[in-house]
Amino acid sequence: MIQVSIVEDNDAIRNGLAMLINATADMECISTYTDCETCIGDLPDHGPDVILMDIGLPGMSGIEGVREIKKDFPDIHILMLTVYEENDKIFDALCAGATGYLVKKTPAEQLIQAIQDVVHGGSPMSSHIARKVVAFFQKQPPKAMEEHHLSSREMDILTSLANGNSYKLIADDLTISIDTVRFHIRNIYKKLQVNSQTEAISKAFRDGLIK
Amino acid sequence: MIQVSIVEDNDAIRNGLAMLINATADMECISTYTDCETCIGDLPDHGPDVILMDIGLPGMSGIEGVREIKKDFPDIHILMLTVYEENDKIFDALCAGATGYLVKKTPAEQLIQAIQDVVHGGSPMSSHIARKVVAFFQKQPPKAMEEHHLSSREMDILTSLANGNSYKLIADDLTISIDTVRFHIRNIYKKLQVNSQTEAISKAFRDGLIK
DNA sequence: CGGTCAACCGCATGATGATGCGGGTGATAT
DNA sequence: ATATCACCCGCATCATCATGCGGTTGACCG
């Protein structure tokens, strides 16, 4: 029996969801809340397996609620159920610890399916949400190493620099002279359009040149 | 009519998939390949809407194939269909441009559903795959600011430092004296266990103190 | 009320870095 | 065969940083 709680301030939606869940075999809605705060207060007494969580709530937002709940009850799966489709909300919710993310227009049967999915190790997402999540990975390397056309030697030096080595140490590591290290670093600066180690390292990290 | 191509070296699987697709209304398999190279060669002539792509292929890997295809035909949706569930493969495939990621044991009807989903703006993923993708977002801050207990002032300085500002600039920005900047930086170094700007910035990035 | 702590300020010294200039080699491309 | 480019080396100079020491203030806590 999957035990579900609901956090949703709209009465009609909340009650509708509760009825839907109670009408499903092997699933029951053990509690409903109109805000995160009271939900969190109840958790020590009766913790559900899954929480359906709205985002736009009075008081603490659903995303903040996820963070709080996950901190103390990491085993509870939280399924965001919201009208928001902005990237910020999606990623914030997932980073906060939400296991899935559904838009409110999701049909009843898919919602039930999602709840089952989440307890069986899945992460249900509405299709357009999933697409945005996937898109996140694809726009990651806007400027890769090739864009900055750093030579392999320059990458050596940059990497060593990022590890906190001084010019002297880098020179010893690569068995070249310290002046050569200077030479390469000058070129790196030109290519990255910076003029200090700190800037170079920052840029390298942000552009994914270094991990 | 959704036009589908298949790249899969296993004869039984490839033929099975083709039959399944051709048996579905509004869907046809227009070509099948046992390797990426010939598929890519064919694309200029007959480009499908969706490609089902295996990863473990003779010659060019499916992931490399995705990269190549997406470079020249960004509108073709590629659905990975593979046995691999390792994080590396998943993320590499998505970064390369795959729109969805299914494991091979996916039942026929879900596979058909996934193909339809992908042309309608979704990103179908097997449930365990989706969970891994979501988990990616959640394990981001292994050591957050709290772990290093940097004060908010120290964070100001660290951030400014990462933006390539010199002590003097930081001092002006925060309207404090340059000696105070030094003071804070000394403390930052102690807390991060480093002793140079470069190391501090590297550590800050790697620990997610700075984005 | 004394203790602790974050935040602030100052000075001094040696080390390191940034940048300008000069030069050399070998491999690849035109 | 000459150009280009990555890579290598050297010197000089000024700016910046790392680190040691000292101090003040105001907030919070037992």
Coordinates of C-alpha atoms (C1' of nucleotides) in Angstrom, one line a residue:
Chain A
M1 CA 0.0 0.0 0.0
I2 CA 1.5 3.3 -1.1
Q3 CA 0.8 6.1 1.3
V4 CA 0.5 9.5 -0.2
S5 CA 0.3 13.0 1.2
I6 CA -0.8 16.1 -0.7
V7 CA 0.3 19.7 -0.2
E8 CA -1.8 22.0 -2.4
D9 CA -3.6 25.1 -1.4
N10 CA -6.4 24.9 -4.0
D11 CA -9.3 23.0 -2.3
A12 CA -10.8 21.6 -5.5
I13 CA -7.5 20.2 -6.8
R14 CA -6.5 18.9 -3.4
N15 CA -9.7 17.1 -2.8
G16 CA -9.8 15.8 -6.3
L17 CA -6.4 14.3 -6.0
A18 CA -7.2 12.7 -2.6
M19 CA -10.3 11.1 -4.1
L20 CA -8.4 9.9 -7.1
I21 CA -5.7 8.3 -5.0
N22 CA -8.1 6.7 -2.5
A23 CA -10.0 5.2 -5.5
T24 CA -6.9 3.5 -6.6
A25 CA -6.0 0.0 -5.4
D26 CA -2.8 -0.3 -3.3
M27 CA -2.8 3.5 -2.7
E28 CA -4.2 5.7 -0.1
C29 CA -4.0 9.4 0.7
I30 CA -3.1 9.6 4.4
S31 CA -3.2 13.4 4.7
T32 CA -3.6 16.6 2.9
Y33 CA -2.2 20.1 3.6
T34 CA -2.7 23.6 2.3
D35 CA 0.9 24.6 3.2
C36 CA 4.3 23.2 3.7
E37 CA 4.7 24.2 7.3
T38 CA 1.9 22.0 8.7
C39 CA 3.0 19.2 6.5
I40 CA 6.5 19.3 7.8
G41 CA 5.1 19.4 11.4
D42 CA 3.2 16.2 10.8
L43 CA 6.0 14.2 9.2
P44 CA 7.6 12.9 12.4
D45 CA 4.2 11.3 13.3
H46 CA 3.0 9.9 10.0
G47 CA 5.5 9.9 7.1
P48 CA 4.1 9.0 3.7
D49 CA 5.9 7.2 1.0
V50 CA 5.2 10.0 -1.5
I51 CA 4.3 13.6 -1.3
L52 CA 2.5 15.5 -4.1
M53 CA 3.8 19.0 -3.8
D54 CA 2.5 22.2 -5.3
I55 CA 5.0 25.0 -5.9
G56 CA 2.9 28.2 -5.5
L57 CA 1.9 28.0 -1.9
P58 CA 1.1 30.5 0.8
G59 CA 4.1 30.9 3.1
M60 CA 7.0 28.6 2.4
S61 CA 7.2 27.7 -1.3
G62 CA 7.0 24.1 -2.5
I63 CA 10.6 24.2 -3.5
E64 CA 11.8 25.4 -0.1
G65 CA 9.5 22.7 1.3
V66 CA 11.2 20.0 -0.7
R67 CA 14.6 21.2 0.7
E68 CA 13.4 21.1 4.2
I69 CA 11.6 17.7 4.0
K70 CA 14.5 16.1 2.2
K71 CA 16.9 17.3 4.8
D72 CA 15.1 15.4 7.6
F73 CA 13.3 12.7 5.6
P74 CA 15.5 11.8 2.6
D75 CA 13.5 8.6 1.9
I76 CA 10.3 10.3 1.2
H77 CA 9.8 10.8 -2.5
I78 CA 8.4 14.2 -3.6
L79 CA 6.6 14.6 -6.8
M80 CA 6.2 18.2 -7.9
L81 CA 2.7 18.9 -9.3
T82 CA 2.5 22.4 -10.6
V83 CA 1.6 24.7 -13.4
Y84 CA 5.1 26.1 -13.6
E85 CA 7.1 25.1 -16.7
E86 CA 10.0 27.6 -16.4
N87 CA 13.4 26.2 -16.3
D88 CA 14.3 27.9 -13.1
K89 CA 11.5 26.3 -11.2
I90 CA 12.2 22.9 -12.7
F91 CA 15.9 22.9 -11.9
D92 CA 15.4 24.4 -8.5
A93 CA 12.9 21.8 -7.6
L94 CA 15.1 18.9 -8.8
C95 CA 18.1 20.3 -7.1
A96 CA 16.2 20.7 -3.9
G97 CA 15.5 17.0 -4.0
A98 CA 12.2 16.5 -5.9
T99 CA 12.1 13.0 -7.5
G100 CA 9.7 13.9 -10.3
Y101 CA 8.0 16.8 -11.9
L102 CA 4.5 16.8 -13.4
V103 CA 2.4 19.6 -14.8
K104 CA -1.1 19.9 -13.3
K105 CA -2.8 19.1 -16.6
T106 CA -1.5 15.5 -16.3
P107 CA -4.4 13.1 -16.8
A108 CA -5.4 11.0 -13.8
E109 CA -4.2 7.7 -15.0
Q110 CA -0.7 9.1 -15.8
L111 CA -0.6 10.6 -12.4
I112 CA -1.3 7.3 -10.7
Q113 CA 1.2 5.7 -12.9
A114 CA 3.8 8.4 -11.9
I115 CA 3.2 7.7 -8.2
Q116 CA 3.8 4.0 -8.8
D117 CA 6.8 4.8 -10.9
V118 CA 8.4 6.9 -8.2
V119 CA 8.3 4.3 -5.6
H120 CA 9.7 1.8 -8.1
G121 CA 12.8 3.8 -8.7
G122 CA 11.7 6.0 -11.5
S123 CA 11.6 9.8 -11.9
P124 CA 8.4 10.6 -13.8
M125 CA 8.3 13.9 -15.7
S126 CA 5.8 15.4 -18.0
S127 CA 7.2 15.1 -21.5
H128 CA 8.0 18.7 -22.0
I129 CA 9.6 18.9 -18.7
A130 CA 11.8 16.0 -19.5
R131 CA 12.8 17.7 -22.8
K132 CA 13.9 20.7 -20.9
V133 CA 15.9 18.6 -18.5
V134 CA 17.6 16.9 -21.4
A135 CA 18.2 20.2 -23.1
F136 CA 20.1 21.3 -20.0
F137 CA 22.8 18.8 -20.8
Q138 CA 23.0 19.7 -24.4
K139 CA 23.8 23.3 -24.0
Q140 CA 26.5 22.6 -21.5
P141 CA 29.6 23.0 -23.6
P142 CA 29.0 26.3 -25.4
K143 CA 32.7 26.9 -25.6
A144 CA 34.7 23.7 -25.3
M145 CA 38.5 23.5 -25.5
E146 CA 38.3 23.7 -29.3
E147 CA 36.6 27.1 -29.1
H148 CA 39.5 28.5 -27.2
H149 CA 41.9 26.5 -29.3
L150 CA 44.3 26.0 -26.4
S151 CA 47.2 23.8 -27.3
S152 CA 47.7 20.6 -25.4
R153 CA 50.7 22.2 -23.7
E154 CA 48.7 25.1 -22.7
M155 CA 46.1 22.8 -21.2
D156 CA 48.8 21.1 -19.2
I157 CA 49.9 24.4 -17.7
L158 CA 46.3 25.6 -17.1
T159 CA 45.4 22.4 -15.4
S160 CA 48.5 22.5 -13.2
L161 CA 47.7 26.0 -12.4
A162 CA 44.2 25.1 -11.3
N163 CA 45.7 22.6 -9.0
G164 CA 47.4 25.4 -7.1
N165 CA 50.9 24.9 -8.4
S166 CA 53.2 27.9 -8.7
Y167 CA 55.2 28.7 -11.8
K168 CA 58.2 27.0 -10.3
L169 CA 56.3 23.8 -9.5
I170 CA 54.7 23.7 -12.9
A171 CA 58.1 24.1 -14.5
D172 CA 59.5 21.2 -12.4
D173 CA 56.4 19.0 -13.1
L174 CA 56.7 19.5 -16.9
T175 CA 60.5 19.6 -16.8
I176 CA 60.6 22.9 -18.7
S177 CA 62.0 26.2 -17.5
I178 CA 60.0 28.7 -15.5
D179 CA 60.3 31.2 -18.2
T180 CA 58.6 28.8 -20.6
V181 CA 55.8 28.5 -18.1
R182 CA 55.5 32.3 -18.2
F183 CA 55.5 32.2 -22.0
H184 CA 52.6 29.7 -22.1
I185 CA 50.6 31.5 -19.5
R186 CA 50.9 34.7 -21.4
N187 CA 49.5 33.0 -24.4
I188 CA 46.7 31.4 -22.4
Y189 CA 45.8 34.8 -21.1
K190 CA 45.6 36.1 -24.6
K191 CA 43.4 33.3 -25.8
L192 CA 41.1 33.5 -22.8
Q193 CA 41.1 37.2 -22.9
V194 CA 42.1 37.6 -19.3
N195 CA 45.1 38.9 -17.4
S196 CA 45.5 37.1 -14.1
Q197 CA 45.6 33.5 -12.9
T198 CA 42.4 34.0 -11.0
E199 CA 40.5 35.1 -14.1
A200 CA 42.0 32.4 -16.2
I201 CA 41.0 29.7 -13.7
S202 CA 37.5 31.1 -13.3
K203 CA 37.0 31.2 -17.0
A204 CA 38.4 27.8 -17.4
F205 CA 36.0 26.3 -14.9
R206 CA 33.0 28.2 -16.3
D207 CA 33.7 27.2 -19.8
G208 CA 34.3 23.6 -18.8
L209 CA 37.9 23.5 -19.8
I210 CA 38.7 22.2 -16.4
K211 CA 36.6 19.9 -14.2
Chain B
M1 CA 3.3 9.6 -40.8
I2 CA 6.4 9.4 -38.6
Q3 CA 9.4 8.1 -40.5
V4 CA 11.9 6.1 -38.4
S5 CA 15.4 4.7 -39.1
I6 CA 17.1 2.1 -37.0
V7 CA 20.8 1.7 -36.3
E8 CA 21.4 -1.6 -34.6
D9 CA 23.9 -4.3 -35.3
N10 CA 21.9 -7.2 -33.9
D11 CA 19.9 -8.6 -36.8
A12 CA 17.1 -10.0 -34.6
I13 CA 16.6 -6.8 -32.7
R14 CA 16.8 -4.6 -35.7
N15 CA 14.3 -6.6 -37.8
G16 CA 12.0 -6.9 -34.8
L17 CA 12.0 -3.2 -34.3
A18 CA 11.4 -2.5 -38.0
M19 CA 8.4 -4.9 -38.0
L20 CA 7.0 -3.4 -34.9
I21 CA 7.2 0.1 -36.3
N22 CA 5.7 -0.9 -39.6
A23 CA 2.9 -2.6 -37.9
T24 CA 2.0 0.7 -36.2
A25 CA -0.4 3.2 -37.7
D26 CA 1.1 6.6 -38.7
M27 CA 4.6 5.2 -38.4
E28 CA 7.0 3.6 -40.8
C29 CA 10.6 2.3 -40.8
I30 CA 12.2 3.8 -43.8
S31 CA 15.6 2.3 -43.4
T32 CA 17.8 0.2 -41.1
Y33 CA 21.5 0.1 -40.6
T34 CA 24.1 -2.0 -38.8
D35 CA 26.5 0.8 -38.3
C36 CA 26.5 4.6 -38.0
E37 CA 28.7 5.3 -40.9
T38 CA 26.3 4.1 -43.6
C39 CA 23.4 5.7 -41.8
I40 CA 25.1 9.0 -41.9
G41 CA 26.0 8.5 -45.5
D42 CA 22.3 8.0 -46.3
L43 CA 20.9 10.9 -44.3
P44 CA 21.3 13.6 -47.1
D45 CA 19.0 11.5 -49.3
H46 CA 16.3 10.3 -47.0
G47 CA 16.3 11.9 -43.6
P48 CA 13.9 10.3 -41.0
D49 CA 12.1 12.1 -38.2
V50 CA 13.5 9.8 -35.6
I51 CA 16.4 7.5 -35.4
L52 CA 16.6 4.6 -32.9
M53 CA 20.2 4.3 -32.1
D54 CA 22.2 1.5 -30.4
I55 CA 25.3 2.4 -28.5
G56 CA 27.5 -0.6 -28.8
L57 CA 28.1 -0.7 -32.5
P58 CA 31.0 -1.9 -34.7
G59 CA 33.1 1.1 -35.8
M60 CA 31.8 4.5 -34.7
S61 CA 29.9 4.2 -31.4
G62 CA 26.3 5.3 -31.2
I63 CA 27.2 8.2 -29.0
E64 CA 29.8 9.5 -31.5
G65 CA 27.1 8.9 -34.2
V66 CA 24.7 11.1 -32.4
R67 CA 27.2 13.9 -32.3
E68 CA 27.9 13.6 -36.0
I69 CA 24.3 13.4 -37.0
K70 CA 23.2 16.3 -34.7
K71 CA 25.9 18.4 -36.1
D72 CA 24.5 18.2 -39.7
F73 CA 20.9 17.4 -39.0
P74 CA 19.9 19.0 -35.7
D75 CA 16.2 18.5 -36.4
I76 CA 16.4 14.7 -36.4
H77 CA 15.4 13.3 -33.0
I78 CA 17.6 10.4 -31.8
L79 CA 16.4 7.9 -29.3
M80 CA 19.0 5.8 -27.7
L81 CA 18.0 2.2 -27.4
T82 CA 20.6 0.3 -25.5
V83 CA 21.5 -2.0 -22.7
Y84 CA 23.8 0.4 -21.0
E85 CA 22.7 2.0 -17.8
E86 CA 26.0 3.5 -16.7
N87 CA 25.9 7.2 -15.8
D88 CA 28.7 7.9 -18.2
K89 CA 27.0 6.5 -21.2
I90 CA 23.7 8.2 -20.4
F91 CA 25.2 11.7 -19.9
D92 CA 27.5 11.4 -22.8
A93 CA 24.6 10.4 -25.1
L94 CA 22.4 13.2 -23.8
C95 CA 25.2 15.8 -24.1
A96 CA 25.9 14.5 -27.6
G97 CA 22.4 15.4 -28.5
A98 CA 20.2 12.4 -27.9
T99 CA 16.6 13.3 -27.2
G100 CA 15.6 10.3 -25.3
Y101 CA 17.2 7.2 -23.7
L102 CA 15.5 3.8 -23.4
V103 CA 16.8 0.5 -22.2
K104 CA 16.4 -2.4 -24.6
K105 CA 14.0 -4.3 -22.4
T106 CA 11.4 -1.6 -22.9
P107 CA 8.1 -3.2 -23.9
A108 CA 6.8 -2.7 -27.4
E109 CA 3.9 -0.4 -26.6
Q110 CA 6.1 1.9 -24.5
L111 CA 8.6 2.1 -27.3
I112 CA 6.0 3.1 -29.8
Q113 CA 4.7 5.6 -27.2
A114 CA 8.2 7.0 -26.8
I115 CA 8.6 7.5 -30.6
Q116 CA 5.4 9.4 -30.6
D117 CA 6.4 11.3 -27.5
V118 CA 9.7 12.4 -29.0
V119 CA 8.1 14.0 -32.1
H120 CA 5.7 15.8 -29.9
G121 CA 8.3 17.6 -27.9
G122 CA 9.0 15.1 -25.2
S123 CA 12.1 13.3 -24.0
P124 CA 11.2 9.7 -23.2
M125 CA 13.4 7.9 -20.7
S126 CA 13.2 4.6 -19.0
S127 CA 12.3 5.2 -15.4
H128 CA 15.6 4.2 -13.9
I129 CA 17.4 6.4 -16.5
A130 CA 15.2 9.3 -15.6
R131 CA 16.1 8.8 -11.9
K132 CA 19.8 8.9 -12.7
V133 CA 19.4 12.1 -14.7
V134 CA 17.5 13.7 -11.8
A135 CA 20.0 12.5 -9.3
F136 CA 22.6 14.3 -11.3
F137 CA 21.1 17.6 -10.2
Q138 CA 20.8 16.6 -6.6
K139 CA 24.4 15.5 -5.9
Q140 CA 25.7 18.9 -7.0
P141 CA 26.6 20.4 -3.6
P142 CA 28.5 17.7 -1.7
K143 CA 30.2 20.3 0.4
A144 CA 28.2 23.5 0.4
M145 CA 29.1 26.8 1.9
E146 CA 28.1 25.6 5.4
E147 CA 30.7 22.8 5.3
H148 CA 33.5 25.3 4.9
H149 CA 31.6 27.8 7.2
L150 CA 32.8 30.8 5.2
S151 CA 31.2 34.0 6.6
S152 CA 29.0 36.0 4.2
R153 CA 31.7 38.6 4.0
E154 CA 34.3 36.0 3.1
M155 CA 31.9 34.8 0.4
D156 CA 31.7 38.3 -1.0
I157 CA 35.5 38.5 -1.3
L158 CA 35.8 35.0 -2.7
T159 CA 33.2 35.7 -5.3
S160 CA 34.8 38.9 -6.3
L161 CA 38.2 37.2 -6.4
A162 CA 36.7 34.6 -8.8
N163 CA 35.6 37.4 -11.1
G164 CA 39.2 38.3 -11.5
N165 CA 39.3 41.4 -9.3
S166 CA 42.4 42.5 -7.6
Y167 CA 42.6 43.2 -3.9
K168 CA 42.4 46.9 -4.7
L169 CA 39.2 46.4 -6.8
I170 CA 37.6 44.3 -4.2
A171 CA 38.4 46.9 -1.6
D172 CA 36.7 49.5 -3.7
D173 CA 33.8 47.4 -4.5
L174 CA 33.0 46.5 -0.9
T175 CA 34.2 49.9 0.3
I176 CA 36.6 48.5 2.8
S177 CA 40.3 48.9 3.0
I178 CA 42.7 46.8 1.0
D179 CA 44.2 45.5 4.3
T180 CA 40.9 44.2 5.3
V181 CA 40.6 42.4 2.1
R182 CA 43.9 40.8 2.9
F183 CA 42.7 39.9 6.3
H184 CA 39.6 38.1 5.0
I185 CA 41.6 36.3 2.3
R186 CA 44.0 35.0 4.9
N187 CA 41.0 33.6 6.8
I188 CA 39.5 32.1 3.6
Y189 CA 42.8 30.4 2.9
K190 CA 42.9 28.9 6.4
K191 CA 39.3 27.6 6.1
L192 CA 39.8 26.2 2.6
Q193 CA 43.3 24.9 3.6
V194 CA 45.0 26.6 0.7
N195 CA 47.6 29.3 0.3
S196 CA 47.1 31.0 -3.0
Q197 CA 44.3 32.7 -5.0
T198 CA 44.4 30.0 -7.6
E199 CA 44.0 27.2 -5.2
A200 CA 41.2 29.0 -3.4
I201 CA 39.3 29.6 -6.6
S202 CA 39.8 26.0 -7.8
K203 CA 38.6 24.6 -4.5
A204 CA 35.6 27.0 -4.5
F205 CA 34.5 25.9 -7.9
R206 CA 35.0 22.2 -7.3
D207 CA 33.1 22.4 -4.0
G208 CA 30.3 24.3 -5.6
L209 CA 30.9 27.4 -3.4
I210 CA 30.9 29.4 -6.7
K211 CA 29.1 28.8 -9.9
Chain C
dC1 C1' 30.4 41.6 32.8
dG2 C1' 34.1 39.2 30.6
dG3 C1' 34.6 36.0 26.7
dT4 C1' 34.2 35.1 21.9
dC5 C1' 33.8 36.1 17.3
dA6 C1' 33.1 38.5 12.9
dA7 C1' 34.4 42.3 10.7
dC8 C1' 37.3 46.1 10.3
dC9 C1' 42.1 48.6 9.9
dG10 C1' 47.4 49.1 9.6
dC11 C1' 52.5 48.1 8.4
dA12 C1' 56.4 45.5 6.7
dT13 C1' 59.0 42.1 4.0
dG14 C1' 60.1 38.6 0.9
dA15 C1' 58.0 35.9 -2.8
dT16 C1' 55.4 35.5 -6.8
dG17 C1' 53.3 37.1 -10.9
dA18 C1' 52.4 40.0 -15.2
dT19 C1' 54.3 41.8 -19.1
dG20 C1' 57.6 43.8 -22.2
dC21 C1' 61.4 42.5 -25.1
dG22 C1' 64.7 39.3 -27.3
dG23 C1' 66.0 34.7 -29.2
dG24 C1' 65.8 29.4 -30.7
dT25 C1' 63.9 24.4 -32.7
dG26 C1' 61.2 21.1 -35.4
dA27 C1' 56.9 19.7 -37.8
dT28 C1' 53.4 20.7 -41.1
dA29 C1' 51.4 23.1 -44.6
dT30 C1' 51.5 25.8 -49.0
Chain D
dA1 C1' 61.5 26.1 -49.4
dT2 C1' 59.5 29.3 -46.9
dA3 C1' 55.8 30.3 -43.9
dT4 C1' 53.4 29.2 -39.9
dC5 C1' 52.8 27.5 -35.5
dA6 C1' 53.6 25.0 -31.2
dC7 C1' 56.9 24.8 -28.2
dC8 C1' 61.1 26.1 -26.0
dC9 C1' 64.3 29.5 -23.4
dG10 C1' 66.1 34.0 -21.3
dC11 C1' 66.2 38.8 -18.8
dA12 C1' 64.3 42.9 -16.7
dT13 C1' 60.9 45.6 -14.2
dC14 C1' 57.1 46.9 -11.6
dA15 C1' 52.8 45.3 -9.5
dT16 C1' 50.6 42.3 -6.7
dC17 C1' 50.3 38.8 -3.3
dA18 C1' 51.2 35.9 1.0
dT19 C1' 52.1 36.2 5.6
dG20 C1' 53.8 37.7 9.9
dC21 C1' 52.6 40.9 13.5
dG22 C1' 49.8 44.4 15.8
dG23 C1' 45.2 46.8 16.9
dT24 C1' 39.6 48.4 17.3
dT25 C1' 34.6 47.9 17.3
dG26 C1' 30.1 46.0 18.0
dA27 C1' 27.1 41.9 18.6
dC28 C1' 25.9 37.9 21.2
dC29 C1' 26.1 34.6 25.2
dG30 C1' 26.6 32.6 29.4

